[in-house]
Short mmCIF file of C-alpha atoms in Angstrom, two decimals:
data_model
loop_
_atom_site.label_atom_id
_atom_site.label_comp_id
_atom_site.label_asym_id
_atom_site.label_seq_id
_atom_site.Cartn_x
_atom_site.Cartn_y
_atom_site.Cartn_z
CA UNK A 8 -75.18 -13.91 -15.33
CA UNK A 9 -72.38 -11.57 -14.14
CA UNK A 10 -73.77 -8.62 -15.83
CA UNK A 11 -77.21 -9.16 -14.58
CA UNK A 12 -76.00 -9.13 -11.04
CA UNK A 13 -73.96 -5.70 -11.96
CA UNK A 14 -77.25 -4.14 -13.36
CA UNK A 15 -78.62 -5.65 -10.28
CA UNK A 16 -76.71 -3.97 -8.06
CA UNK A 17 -76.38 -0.41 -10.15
CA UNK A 18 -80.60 -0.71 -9.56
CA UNK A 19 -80.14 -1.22 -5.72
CA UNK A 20 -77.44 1.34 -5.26
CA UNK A 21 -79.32 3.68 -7.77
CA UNK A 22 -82.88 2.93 -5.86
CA UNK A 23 -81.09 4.40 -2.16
CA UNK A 24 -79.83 7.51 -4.30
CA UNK A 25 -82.67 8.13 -6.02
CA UNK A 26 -84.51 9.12 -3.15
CA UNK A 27 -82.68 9.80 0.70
CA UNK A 28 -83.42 11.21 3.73
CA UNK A 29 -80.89 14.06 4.64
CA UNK A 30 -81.59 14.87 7.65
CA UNK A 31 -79.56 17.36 8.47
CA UNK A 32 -81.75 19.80 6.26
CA UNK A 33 -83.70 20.34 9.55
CA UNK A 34 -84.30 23.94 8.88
CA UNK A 35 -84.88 26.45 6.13
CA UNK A 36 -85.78 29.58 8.31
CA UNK A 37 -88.94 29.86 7.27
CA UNK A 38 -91.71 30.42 9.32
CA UNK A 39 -94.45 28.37 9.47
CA UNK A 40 -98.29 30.26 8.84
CA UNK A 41 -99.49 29.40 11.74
CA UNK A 42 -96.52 31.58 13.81
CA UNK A 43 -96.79 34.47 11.13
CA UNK A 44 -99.92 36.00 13.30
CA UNK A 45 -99.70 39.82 12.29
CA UNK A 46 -96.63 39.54 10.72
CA UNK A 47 -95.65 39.49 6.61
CA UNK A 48 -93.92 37.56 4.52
CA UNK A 49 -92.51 39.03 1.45
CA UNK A 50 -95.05 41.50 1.63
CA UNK A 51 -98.32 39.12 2.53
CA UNK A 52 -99.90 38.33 5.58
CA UNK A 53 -99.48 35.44 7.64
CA UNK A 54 -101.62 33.57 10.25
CA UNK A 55 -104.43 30.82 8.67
CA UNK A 56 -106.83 34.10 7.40
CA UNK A 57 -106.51 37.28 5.72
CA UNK A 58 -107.00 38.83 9.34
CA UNK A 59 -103.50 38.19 10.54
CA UNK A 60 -104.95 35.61 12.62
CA UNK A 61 -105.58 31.82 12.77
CA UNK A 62 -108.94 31.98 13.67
CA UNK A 63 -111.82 31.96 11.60
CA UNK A 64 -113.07 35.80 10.92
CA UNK A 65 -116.75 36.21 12.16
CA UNK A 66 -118.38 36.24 8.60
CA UNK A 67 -116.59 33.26 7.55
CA UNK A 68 -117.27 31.18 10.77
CA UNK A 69 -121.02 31.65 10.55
CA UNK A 70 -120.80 30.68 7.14
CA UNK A 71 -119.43 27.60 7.72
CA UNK A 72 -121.74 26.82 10.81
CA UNK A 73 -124.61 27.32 8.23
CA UNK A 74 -123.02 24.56 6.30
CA UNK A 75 -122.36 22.05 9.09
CA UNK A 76 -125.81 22.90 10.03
CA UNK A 77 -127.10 21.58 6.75
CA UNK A 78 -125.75 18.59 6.76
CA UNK A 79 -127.97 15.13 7.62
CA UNK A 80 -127.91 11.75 6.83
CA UNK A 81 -128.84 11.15 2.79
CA UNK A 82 -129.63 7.81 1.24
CA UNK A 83 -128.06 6.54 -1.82
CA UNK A 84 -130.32 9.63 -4.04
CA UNK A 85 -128.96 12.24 -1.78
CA UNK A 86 -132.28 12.66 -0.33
CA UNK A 87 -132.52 13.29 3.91
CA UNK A 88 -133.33 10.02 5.56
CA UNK A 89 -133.40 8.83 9.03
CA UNK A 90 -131.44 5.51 8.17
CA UNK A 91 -128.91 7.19 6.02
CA UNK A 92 -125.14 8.60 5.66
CA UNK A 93 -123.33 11.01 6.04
CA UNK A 94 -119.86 10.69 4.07
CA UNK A 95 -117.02 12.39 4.79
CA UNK A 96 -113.90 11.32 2.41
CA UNK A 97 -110.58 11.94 2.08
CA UNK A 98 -108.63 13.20 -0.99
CA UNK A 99 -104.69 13.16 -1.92
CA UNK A 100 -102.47 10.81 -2.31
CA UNK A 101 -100.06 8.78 -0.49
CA UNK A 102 -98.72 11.01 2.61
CA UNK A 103 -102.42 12.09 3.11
CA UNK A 104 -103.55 8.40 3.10
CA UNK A 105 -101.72 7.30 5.71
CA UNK A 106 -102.56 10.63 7.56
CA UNK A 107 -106.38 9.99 6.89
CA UNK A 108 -106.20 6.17 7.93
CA UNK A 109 -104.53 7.37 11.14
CA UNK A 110 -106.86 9.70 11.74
CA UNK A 111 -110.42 7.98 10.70
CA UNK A 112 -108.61 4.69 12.84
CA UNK A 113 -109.14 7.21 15.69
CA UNK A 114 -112.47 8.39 14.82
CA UNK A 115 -114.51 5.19 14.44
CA UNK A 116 -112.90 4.32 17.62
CA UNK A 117 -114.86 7.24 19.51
CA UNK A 118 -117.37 6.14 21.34
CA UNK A 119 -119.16 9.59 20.71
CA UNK A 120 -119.38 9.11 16.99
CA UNK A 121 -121.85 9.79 15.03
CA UNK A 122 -123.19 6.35 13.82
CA UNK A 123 -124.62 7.76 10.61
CA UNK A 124 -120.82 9.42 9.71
CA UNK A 125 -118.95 7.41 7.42
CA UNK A 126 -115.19 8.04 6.23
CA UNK A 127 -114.02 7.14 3.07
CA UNK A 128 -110.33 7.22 2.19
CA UNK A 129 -110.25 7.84 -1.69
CA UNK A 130 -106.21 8.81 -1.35
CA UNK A 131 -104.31 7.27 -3.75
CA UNK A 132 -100.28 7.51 -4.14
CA UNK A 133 -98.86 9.66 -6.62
CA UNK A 134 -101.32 10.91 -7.83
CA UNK A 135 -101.31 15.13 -8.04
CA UNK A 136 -103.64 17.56 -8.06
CA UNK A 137 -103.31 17.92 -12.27
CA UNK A 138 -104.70 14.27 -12.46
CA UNK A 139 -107.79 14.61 -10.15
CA UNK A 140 -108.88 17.90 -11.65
CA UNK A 141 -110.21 15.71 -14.51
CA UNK A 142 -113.59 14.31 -13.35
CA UNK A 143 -113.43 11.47 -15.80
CA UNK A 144 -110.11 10.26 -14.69
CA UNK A 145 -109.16 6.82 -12.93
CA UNK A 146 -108.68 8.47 -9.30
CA UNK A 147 -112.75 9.15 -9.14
CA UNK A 148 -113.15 5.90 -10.86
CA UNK A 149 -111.56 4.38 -8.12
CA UNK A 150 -113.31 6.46 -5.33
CA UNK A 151 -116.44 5.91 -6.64
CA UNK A 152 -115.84 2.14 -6.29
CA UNK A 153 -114.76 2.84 -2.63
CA UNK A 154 -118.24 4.63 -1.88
CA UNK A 155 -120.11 1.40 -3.41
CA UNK A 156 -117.91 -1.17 -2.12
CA UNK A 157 -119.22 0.21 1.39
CA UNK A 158 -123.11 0.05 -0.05
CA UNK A 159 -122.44 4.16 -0.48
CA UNK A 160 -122.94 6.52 -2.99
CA UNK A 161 -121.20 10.02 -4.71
CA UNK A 162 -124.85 11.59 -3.55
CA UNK A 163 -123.95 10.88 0.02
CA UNK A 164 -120.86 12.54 0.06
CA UNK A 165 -120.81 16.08 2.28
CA UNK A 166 -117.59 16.64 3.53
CA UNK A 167 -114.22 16.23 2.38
CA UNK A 168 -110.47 16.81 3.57
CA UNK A 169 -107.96 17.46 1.20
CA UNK A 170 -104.35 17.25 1.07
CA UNK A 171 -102.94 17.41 -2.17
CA UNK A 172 -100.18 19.40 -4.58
CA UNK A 173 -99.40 19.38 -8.45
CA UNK A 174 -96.08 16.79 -8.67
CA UNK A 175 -95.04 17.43 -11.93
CA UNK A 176 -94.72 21.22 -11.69
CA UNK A 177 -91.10 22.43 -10.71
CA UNK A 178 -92.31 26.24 -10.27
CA UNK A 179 -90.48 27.49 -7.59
CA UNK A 180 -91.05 30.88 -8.45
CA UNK A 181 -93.17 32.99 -5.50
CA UNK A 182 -95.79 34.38 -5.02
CA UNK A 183 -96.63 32.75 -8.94
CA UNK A 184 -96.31 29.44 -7.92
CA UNK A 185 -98.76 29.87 -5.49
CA UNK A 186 -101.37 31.55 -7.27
CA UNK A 187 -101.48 28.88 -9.93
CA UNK A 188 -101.77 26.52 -7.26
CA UNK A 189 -104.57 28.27 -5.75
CA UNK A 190 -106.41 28.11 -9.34
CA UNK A 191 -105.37 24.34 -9.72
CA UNK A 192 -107.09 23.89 -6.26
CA UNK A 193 -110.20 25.83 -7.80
CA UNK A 194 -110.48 23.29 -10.64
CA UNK A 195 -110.01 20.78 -8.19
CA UNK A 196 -113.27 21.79 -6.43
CA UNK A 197 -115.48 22.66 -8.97
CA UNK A 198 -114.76 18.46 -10.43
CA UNK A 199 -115.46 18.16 -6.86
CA UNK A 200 -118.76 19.72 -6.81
CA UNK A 201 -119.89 18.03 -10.08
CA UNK A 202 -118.97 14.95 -8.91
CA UNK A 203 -120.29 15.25 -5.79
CA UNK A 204 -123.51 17.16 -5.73
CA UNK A 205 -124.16 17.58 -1.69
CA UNK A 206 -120.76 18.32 -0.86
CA UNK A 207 -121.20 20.96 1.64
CA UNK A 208 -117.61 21.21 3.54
CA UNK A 209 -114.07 21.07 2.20
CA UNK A 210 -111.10 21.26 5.01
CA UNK A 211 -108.26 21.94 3.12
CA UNK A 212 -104.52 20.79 5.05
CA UNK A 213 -101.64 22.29 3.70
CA UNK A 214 -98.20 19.52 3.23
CA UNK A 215 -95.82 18.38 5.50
CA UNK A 216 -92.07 19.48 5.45
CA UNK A 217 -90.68 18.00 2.57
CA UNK A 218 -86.73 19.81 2.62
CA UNK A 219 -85.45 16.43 4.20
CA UNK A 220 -85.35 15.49 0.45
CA UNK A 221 -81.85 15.08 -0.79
CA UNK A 222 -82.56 17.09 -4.26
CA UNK A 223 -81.06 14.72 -6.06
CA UNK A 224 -84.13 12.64 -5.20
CA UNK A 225 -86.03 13.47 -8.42
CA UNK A 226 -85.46 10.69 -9.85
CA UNK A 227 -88.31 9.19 -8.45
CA UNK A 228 -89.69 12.51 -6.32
CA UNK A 229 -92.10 14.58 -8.29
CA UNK A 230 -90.32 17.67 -8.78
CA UNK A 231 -93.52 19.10 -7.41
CA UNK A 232 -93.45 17.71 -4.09
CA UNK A 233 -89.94 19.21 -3.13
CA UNK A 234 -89.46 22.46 -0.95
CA UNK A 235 -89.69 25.17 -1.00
CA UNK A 236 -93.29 24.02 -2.99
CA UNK A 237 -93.87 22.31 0.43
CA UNK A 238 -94.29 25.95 1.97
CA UNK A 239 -96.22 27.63 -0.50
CA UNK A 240 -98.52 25.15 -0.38
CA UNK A 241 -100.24 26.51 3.11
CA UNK A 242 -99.97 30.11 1.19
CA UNK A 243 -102.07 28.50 -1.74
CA UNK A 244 -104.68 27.49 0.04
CA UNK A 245 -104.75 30.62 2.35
CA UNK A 246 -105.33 32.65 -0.70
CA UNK A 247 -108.22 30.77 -2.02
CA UNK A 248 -109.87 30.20 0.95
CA UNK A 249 -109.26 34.56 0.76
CA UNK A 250 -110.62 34.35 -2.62
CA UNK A 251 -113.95 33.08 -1.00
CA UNK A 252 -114.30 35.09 1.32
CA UNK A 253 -113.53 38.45 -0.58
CA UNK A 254 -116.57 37.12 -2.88
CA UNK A 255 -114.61 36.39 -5.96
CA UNK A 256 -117.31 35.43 -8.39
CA UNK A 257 -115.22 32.49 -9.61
CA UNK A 258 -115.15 30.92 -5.84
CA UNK A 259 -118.51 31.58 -4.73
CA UNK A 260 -120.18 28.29 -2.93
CA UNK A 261 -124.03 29.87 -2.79
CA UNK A 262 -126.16 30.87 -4.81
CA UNK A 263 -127.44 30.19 -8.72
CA UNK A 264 -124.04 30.99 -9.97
CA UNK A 265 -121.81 28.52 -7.22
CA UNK A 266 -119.15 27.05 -8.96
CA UNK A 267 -117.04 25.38 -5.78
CA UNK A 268 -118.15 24.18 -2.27
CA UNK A 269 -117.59 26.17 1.09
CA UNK A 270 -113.45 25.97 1.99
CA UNK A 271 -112.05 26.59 4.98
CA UNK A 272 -108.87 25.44 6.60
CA UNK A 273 -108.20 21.72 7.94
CA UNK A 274 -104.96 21.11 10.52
CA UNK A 275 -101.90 23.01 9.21
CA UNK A 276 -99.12 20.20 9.58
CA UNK A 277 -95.76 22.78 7.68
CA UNK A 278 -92.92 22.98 10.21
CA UNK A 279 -89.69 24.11 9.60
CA UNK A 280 -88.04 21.30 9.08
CA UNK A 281 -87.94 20.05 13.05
CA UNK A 282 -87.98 23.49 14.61
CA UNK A 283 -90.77 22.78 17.13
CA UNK A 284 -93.63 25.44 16.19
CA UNK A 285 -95.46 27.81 18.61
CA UNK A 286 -98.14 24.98 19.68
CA UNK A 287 -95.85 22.63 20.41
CA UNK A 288 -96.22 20.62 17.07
CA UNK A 289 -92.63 19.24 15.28
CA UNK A 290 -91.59 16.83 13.17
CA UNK A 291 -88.34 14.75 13.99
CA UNK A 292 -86.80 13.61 10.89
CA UNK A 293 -85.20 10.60 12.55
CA UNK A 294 -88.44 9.25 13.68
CA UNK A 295 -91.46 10.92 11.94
CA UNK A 296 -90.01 10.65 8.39
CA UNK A 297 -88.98 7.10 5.93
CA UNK A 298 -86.44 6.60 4.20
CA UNK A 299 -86.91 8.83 0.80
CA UNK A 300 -87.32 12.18 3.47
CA UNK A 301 -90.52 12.46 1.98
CA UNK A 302 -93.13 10.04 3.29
CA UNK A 303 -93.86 9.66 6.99
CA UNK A 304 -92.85 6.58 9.32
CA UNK A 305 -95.26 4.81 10.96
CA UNK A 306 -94.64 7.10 14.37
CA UNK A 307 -95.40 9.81 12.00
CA UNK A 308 -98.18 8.79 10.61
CA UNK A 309 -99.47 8.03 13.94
CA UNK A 310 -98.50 11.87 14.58
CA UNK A 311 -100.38 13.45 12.04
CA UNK A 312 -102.84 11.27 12.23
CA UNK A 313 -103.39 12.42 16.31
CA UNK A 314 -102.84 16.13 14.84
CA UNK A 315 -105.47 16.04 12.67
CA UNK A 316 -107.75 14.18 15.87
CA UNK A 317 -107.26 16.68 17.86
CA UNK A 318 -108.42 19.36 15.44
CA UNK A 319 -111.25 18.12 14.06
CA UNK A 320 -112.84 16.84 17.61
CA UNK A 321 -112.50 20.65 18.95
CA UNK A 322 -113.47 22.18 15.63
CA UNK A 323 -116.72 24.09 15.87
CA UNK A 324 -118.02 23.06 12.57
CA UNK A 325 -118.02 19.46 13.30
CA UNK A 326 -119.99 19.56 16.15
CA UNK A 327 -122.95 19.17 14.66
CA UNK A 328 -122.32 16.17 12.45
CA UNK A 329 -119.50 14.65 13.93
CA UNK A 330 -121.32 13.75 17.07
CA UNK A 331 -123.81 11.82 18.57
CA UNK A 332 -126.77 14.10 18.51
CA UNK A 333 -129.01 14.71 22.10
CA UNK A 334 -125.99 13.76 23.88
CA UNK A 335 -123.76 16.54 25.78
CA UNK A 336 -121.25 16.52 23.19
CA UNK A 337 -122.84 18.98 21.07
CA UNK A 338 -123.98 20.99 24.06
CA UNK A 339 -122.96 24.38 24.70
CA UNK A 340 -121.66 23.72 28.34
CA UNK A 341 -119.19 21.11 26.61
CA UNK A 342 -118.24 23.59 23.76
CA UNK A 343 -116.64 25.70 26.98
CA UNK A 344 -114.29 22.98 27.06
CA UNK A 345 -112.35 24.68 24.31
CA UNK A 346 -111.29 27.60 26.08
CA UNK A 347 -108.61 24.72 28.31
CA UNK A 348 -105.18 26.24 28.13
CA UNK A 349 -102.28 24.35 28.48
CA UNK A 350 -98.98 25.58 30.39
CA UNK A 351 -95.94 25.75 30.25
CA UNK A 352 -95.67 24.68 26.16
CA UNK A 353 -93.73 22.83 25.70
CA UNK A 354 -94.11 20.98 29.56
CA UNK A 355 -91.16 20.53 31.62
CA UNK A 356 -91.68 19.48 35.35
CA UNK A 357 -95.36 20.24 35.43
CA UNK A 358 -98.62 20.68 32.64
CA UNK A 359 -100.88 22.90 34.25
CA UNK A 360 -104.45 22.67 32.56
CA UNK A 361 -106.46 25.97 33.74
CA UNK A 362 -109.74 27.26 32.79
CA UNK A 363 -110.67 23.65 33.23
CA UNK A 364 -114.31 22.11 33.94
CA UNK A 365 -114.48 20.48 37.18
CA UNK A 366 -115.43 16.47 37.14
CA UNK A 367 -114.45 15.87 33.39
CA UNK A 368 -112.42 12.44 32.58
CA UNK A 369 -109.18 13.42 31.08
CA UNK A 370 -106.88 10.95 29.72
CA UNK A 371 -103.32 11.69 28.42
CA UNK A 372 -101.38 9.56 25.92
CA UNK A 373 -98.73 9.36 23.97
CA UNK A 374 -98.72 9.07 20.12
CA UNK A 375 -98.83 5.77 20.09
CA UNK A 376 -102.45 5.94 22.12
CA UNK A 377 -100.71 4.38 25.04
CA UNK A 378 -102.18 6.03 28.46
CA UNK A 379 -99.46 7.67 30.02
CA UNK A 380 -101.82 9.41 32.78
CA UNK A 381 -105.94 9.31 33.81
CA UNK A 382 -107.97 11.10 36.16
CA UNK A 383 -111.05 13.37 36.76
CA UNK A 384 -110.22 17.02 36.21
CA UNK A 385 -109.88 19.23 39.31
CA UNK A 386 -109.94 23.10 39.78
CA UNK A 387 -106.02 23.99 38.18
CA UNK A 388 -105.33 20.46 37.42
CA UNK A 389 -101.59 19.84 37.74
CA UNK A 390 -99.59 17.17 36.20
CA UNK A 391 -96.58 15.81 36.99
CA UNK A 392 -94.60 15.52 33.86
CA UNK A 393 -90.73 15.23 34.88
CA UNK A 394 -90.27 11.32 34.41
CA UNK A 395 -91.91 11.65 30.99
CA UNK A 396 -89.82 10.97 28.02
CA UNK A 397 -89.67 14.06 25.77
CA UNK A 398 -92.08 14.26 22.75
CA UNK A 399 -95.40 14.71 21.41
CA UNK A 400 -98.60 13.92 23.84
CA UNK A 401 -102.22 14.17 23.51
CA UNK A 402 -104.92 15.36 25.92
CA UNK A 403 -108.51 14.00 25.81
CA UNK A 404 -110.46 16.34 27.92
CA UNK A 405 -114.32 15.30 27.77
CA UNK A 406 -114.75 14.44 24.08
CA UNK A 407 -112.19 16.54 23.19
CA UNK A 408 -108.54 16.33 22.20
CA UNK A 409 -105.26 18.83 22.08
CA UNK A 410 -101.85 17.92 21.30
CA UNK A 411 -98.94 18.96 23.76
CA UNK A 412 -94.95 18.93 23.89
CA UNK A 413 -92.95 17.89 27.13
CA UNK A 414 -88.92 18.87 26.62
CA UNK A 415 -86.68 17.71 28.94
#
């Protein structure tokens, strides 16, 4: 009996080692994508797209307006019907499943919605990218049950986000460990497209953070999932989505000789550790993160769950299927809603929202979805900001929503 309660507590002590939350690895110095516009990084280009920038080049953007264009409800034999689906589902494993609940929690709730837009949260912890590049194993198994369990099917699928990494890899070696996830993400997609015949969209999100790890957490931490890998995973999927684009005859999406669906980037959640980025966006490891320092709390998966919101309801290639259709939300009046800038970021005393449409409802809350303020927009609406607690906010202008900072 008195051993068994030793081994007992070796397991317990062993199980807090294994995997910890050090939080004072809050910064690494590197520099997220997303503030790398026109600048390099060991000799490659940051910013979202090959053009420095983190907007979608011309080419690609009409390309992927073709493909939201395409997209209508299907019945169960992926032909167009007026009572049918469209699916959008979500692919990764445990970090991105709680991100996608979050997130699809917030869509269904929208009373703008599409009715005929179903999401589908296939995530499934630990499993990696190496295990769902094999079409016949357990992880489609499962999603396929998921789809029919609903009364869908893998014809009605259209869209999909993706969040995912290899976890047994310990390749920390760069740009190579990149490039061979770039190629892993390629096989990915093309069991992807087999399995899922219509898919016509792929957002692809690169990781979270991962450095508040203690390394000695491998115990029970795919070696895969530890940073820097969290980093290079933004520059993996940057190069294939450039691998598209350039026309690469392995990556083409059109055609008699496609091999992959269309790609293009999802929200970018990487910070340096909690070094707040250019937008605003951070990550608080005392808050936002569990216990191992690699999967989110609940306030962050409420966070990246609003991040991800706020991205896809302003995103121009959702318009037309993430809506309501005849309704102003897919109008191009509302689409000038967009242009809204927010100042100062973060907010201090005051937000100042300019370039604003006059007579819109605009509601701010917290990450929590708690209203914090409500009104009607004026010409250079100003809000007073200075009792607010510092943190993360979000705006919902119209049908649309942007994340914010105040810092007190």
């Amino acid at each position: 009996m008195r051993v068994a309660v030793i081994l007992l507590f070796v397991c317990l002590v062993w199980s807090e080692m294994a995997a910890q939350r050090n939080c004072e690895n809050d910064s690494t110095g590197l520099i997220p994508l997303v503030d790398l516009q026109g600048k390099q990084w060991r000799g490659f280009t940051g910013g979202l797209y090959y053009n420095g920038l983190n907007t979608r080049p011309a080419d690609h953007k009409n390309k992927a307006l073709q493909q939201a264009a395409a997209i209508k409800p299907l019945d169960g034999n992926g032909m167009q019907s007026a009572t049918g689906k469209i699916v959008w589902i979500g692919v990764g494993a445990s970090n991105p499943r709680t991100e996608f609940l979050r997130f699809s929690n917030q869509i269904d709730t929208m009373g703008k919605k599409n009715p005929a837009l179903k999401l589908i949260n296939t995530c499934i912890g630990g499993q990696g990218i190496q295990k769902m590049n094999v079409a016949t194993d357990n992880y489609w198994k499962q999603a396929e049950k998921q789809l029919a369990d609903s009364g869908l099917t893998n014809k009605q699928v259209q869209i999909a986000w993706i969040e995912t990494d290899n976890t047994q890899t310990a390749d920390t070696t760069f740009p190579k460990a990149a490039e061979t996830l770039r190629d892993e993400f390629r096989t990915l997609l093309q069991t992807m497209r087999t399995l899922y015949p219509n898919l016509k969209l792929c957002y692809i999100t690169a990781r979270a953070y991962s450095g508040f790890v203690d390394l000695d957490a491998g115990a029970t931490v795919g070696r895969g999932l530890l940073h820097p890998r969290d980093y290079y995973n933004g520059w993996s999927i940057k190069m294939l989505i450039e691998k598209q684009m350039n026309g690469d005859a392995e990556y083409a999406f059109e055609g008699a000789l496609a091999t992959i669906p269309f790609i293009t980037w999802g929200s970018y959640h990487w910070t340096d550790g909690s070094k707040q980025r250019n937008d605003g966006f951070s990550i608080q490891c005392s808050t936002d993160v569990g216990g191992d320092g690699l999967h989110l709390s609940e306030a962050g998966e409420v966070k990246m769950g609003a991040q991800m919101f706020a991205y896809f309801t302003t995103d121009e290639t959702t318009a037309p299927w993430l809506y309501k259709q005849n309704t102003s939300s897919v109008t191009e009046d509302e689409h000038t809603t967009l242009a809204l800038h927010i100042t100062p970021q973060p907010a201090t005393e005051n937000l100042t929202l300019n370039n604003i449409q006059v007579g819109v409802p605009i509601r701010i809350t917290d990450i929590l979805g708690n209203t914090i303020w409500s009104g009607v927009s004026q010409p250079q609406q100003i809000v007073p900001t200075q009792t607010w607690s510092s943190g993360m906010y979000i705006l919902q202008y119209g049908v649309h929503a942007q994340p914010f900072c105040v810092q007190h």
